[in-house]
Amino acid sequence: MRDRPAHGSLRPASSSAAGAKLAIVCHSSTGTIAEIAQEPHEAAIKAGAEVHLLKAAELAPRSTIDSSPVGNVWFAGPLQL
């Protein structure tokens, strides 16, 4: 039976991702999802993959974002790594 690493992957924890290319795309209004995306991003880099962490564009109208109870906390732009 294989050991199951974090994030439900079926690959053994010791396998290499050398040469693999991965894009992690997320949308986060408050930053929580962006924080969660950091863990698989770091794990994939550690395994040897080429990884890009990208923020999906905001589709809501600016007036909706400005009137949100959380404000426009995460509207400012791309992820800062």
PDB file of C-alpha atoms in Angstrom, residues 22-70:
ATOM      1  CA  LEU A  22       2.375  22.878 -12.672  1.00  0.00           C
ATOM      2  CA  ALA A  23       0.123  25.924 -12.590  1.00  0.00           C
ATOM      3  CA  ILE A  24      -1.873  26.564  -9.437  1.00  0.00           C
ATOM      4  CA  VAL A  25      -4.649  29.019 -10.223  1.00  0.00           C
ATOM      5  CA  CYS A  26      -6.800  30.436  -7.457  1.00  0.00           C
ATOM      6  CA  HIS A  27      -9.224  33.214  -6.699  1.00  0.00           C
ATOM      7  CA  SER A  28      -9.319  34.667  -3.240  1.00  0.00           C
ATOM      8  CA  SER A  29     -11.394  37.618  -2.122  1.00  0.00           C
ATOM      9  CA  THR A  30      -9.904  37.743   1.357  1.00  0.00           C
ATOM     10  CA  GLY A  31      -6.528  36.016   0.931  1.00  0.00           C
ATOM     11  CA  THR A  32      -7.443  32.749   2.676  1.00  0.00           C
ATOM     12  CA  ILE A  33      -7.420  30.622  -0.480  1.00  0.00           C
ATOM     13  CA  ALA A  34      -4.138  32.223  -1.551  1.00  0.00           C
ATOM     14  CA  GLU A  35      -2.623  31.188   1.786  1.00  0.00           C
ATOM     15  CA  ILE A  36      -3.905  27.635   1.323  1.00  0.00           C
ATOM     16  CA  ALA A  37      -2.419  27.530  -2.205  1.00  0.00           C
ATOM     17  CA  GLN A  38       1.051  28.228  -0.789  1.00  0.00           C
ATOM     18  CA  GLU A  39       1.393  24.710   0.667  1.00  0.00           C
ATOM     19  CA  PRO A  40       1.026  22.729  -2.586  1.00  0.00           C
ATOM     20  CA  HIS A  41       3.104  25.411  -4.335  1.00  0.00           C
ATOM     21  CA  GLU A  42       6.003  24.912  -1.932  1.00  0.00           C
ATOM     22  CA  ALA A  43       5.622  21.110  -1.931  1.00  0.00           C
ATOM     23  CA  ALA A  44       5.751  20.941  -5.731  1.00  0.00           C
ATOM     24  CA  ILE A  45       8.860  23.127  -5.858  1.00  0.00           C
ATOM     25  CA  LYS A  46      10.498  20.950  -3.229  1.00  0.00           C
ATOM     26  CA  ALA A  47       9.675  17.879  -5.339  1.00  0.00           C
ATOM     27  CA  GLY A  48      11.421  19.453  -8.318  1.00  0.00           C
ATOM     28  CA  ALA A  49       8.509  20.775 -10.379  1.00  0.00           C
ATOM     29  CA  GLU A  50       8.393  24.077 -12.209  1.00  0.00           C
ATOM     30  CA  VAL A  51       5.471  25.816 -10.507  1.00  0.00           C
ATOM     31  CA  HIS A  52       3.528  28.983 -11.243  1.00  0.00           C
ATOM     32  CA  LEU A  53       1.048  30.337  -8.685  1.00  0.00           C
ATOM     33  CA  LEU A  54      -1.487  32.543 -10.443  1.00  0.00           C
ATOM     34  CA  LYS A  55      -4.439  34.634  -9.305  1.00  0.00           C
ATOM     35  CA  ALA A  56      -7.598  34.356 -11.389  1.00  0.00           C
ATOM     36  CA  ALA A  57      -9.016  37.661 -12.542  1.00  0.00           C
ATOM     37  CA  GLU A  58     -11.825  39.219 -10.539  1.00  0.00           C
ATOM     38  CA  LEU A  59     -15.033  39.137 -12.577  1.00  0.00           C
ATOM     39  CA  ALA A  60     -17.306  41.048 -10.198  1.00  0.00           C
ATOM     40  CA  PRO A  61     -17.935  44.701 -11.009  1.00  0.00           C
ATOM     41  CA  ARG A  62     -15.760  47.114  -9.032  1.00  0.00           C
ATOM     42  CA  SER A  63     -18.885  48.602  -7.385  1.00  0.00           C
ATOM     43  CA  THR A  64     -19.781  45.167  -5.990  1.00  0.00           C
ATOM     44  CA  ILE A  65     -16.275  44.685  -4.613  1.00  0.00           C
ATOM     45  CA  ASP A  66     -16.256  48.150  -3.049  1.00  0.00           C
ATOM     46  CA  SER A  67     -19.599  47.497  -1.323  1.00  0.00           C
ATOM     47  CA  SER A  68     -18.520  44.098   0.040  1.00  0.00           C
ATOM     48  CA  PRO A  69     -18.282  43.747   3.849  1.00  0.00           C
ATOM     49  CA  VAL A  70     -14.666  42.542   3.428  1.00  0.00           C
TER      50      VAL A  70
END
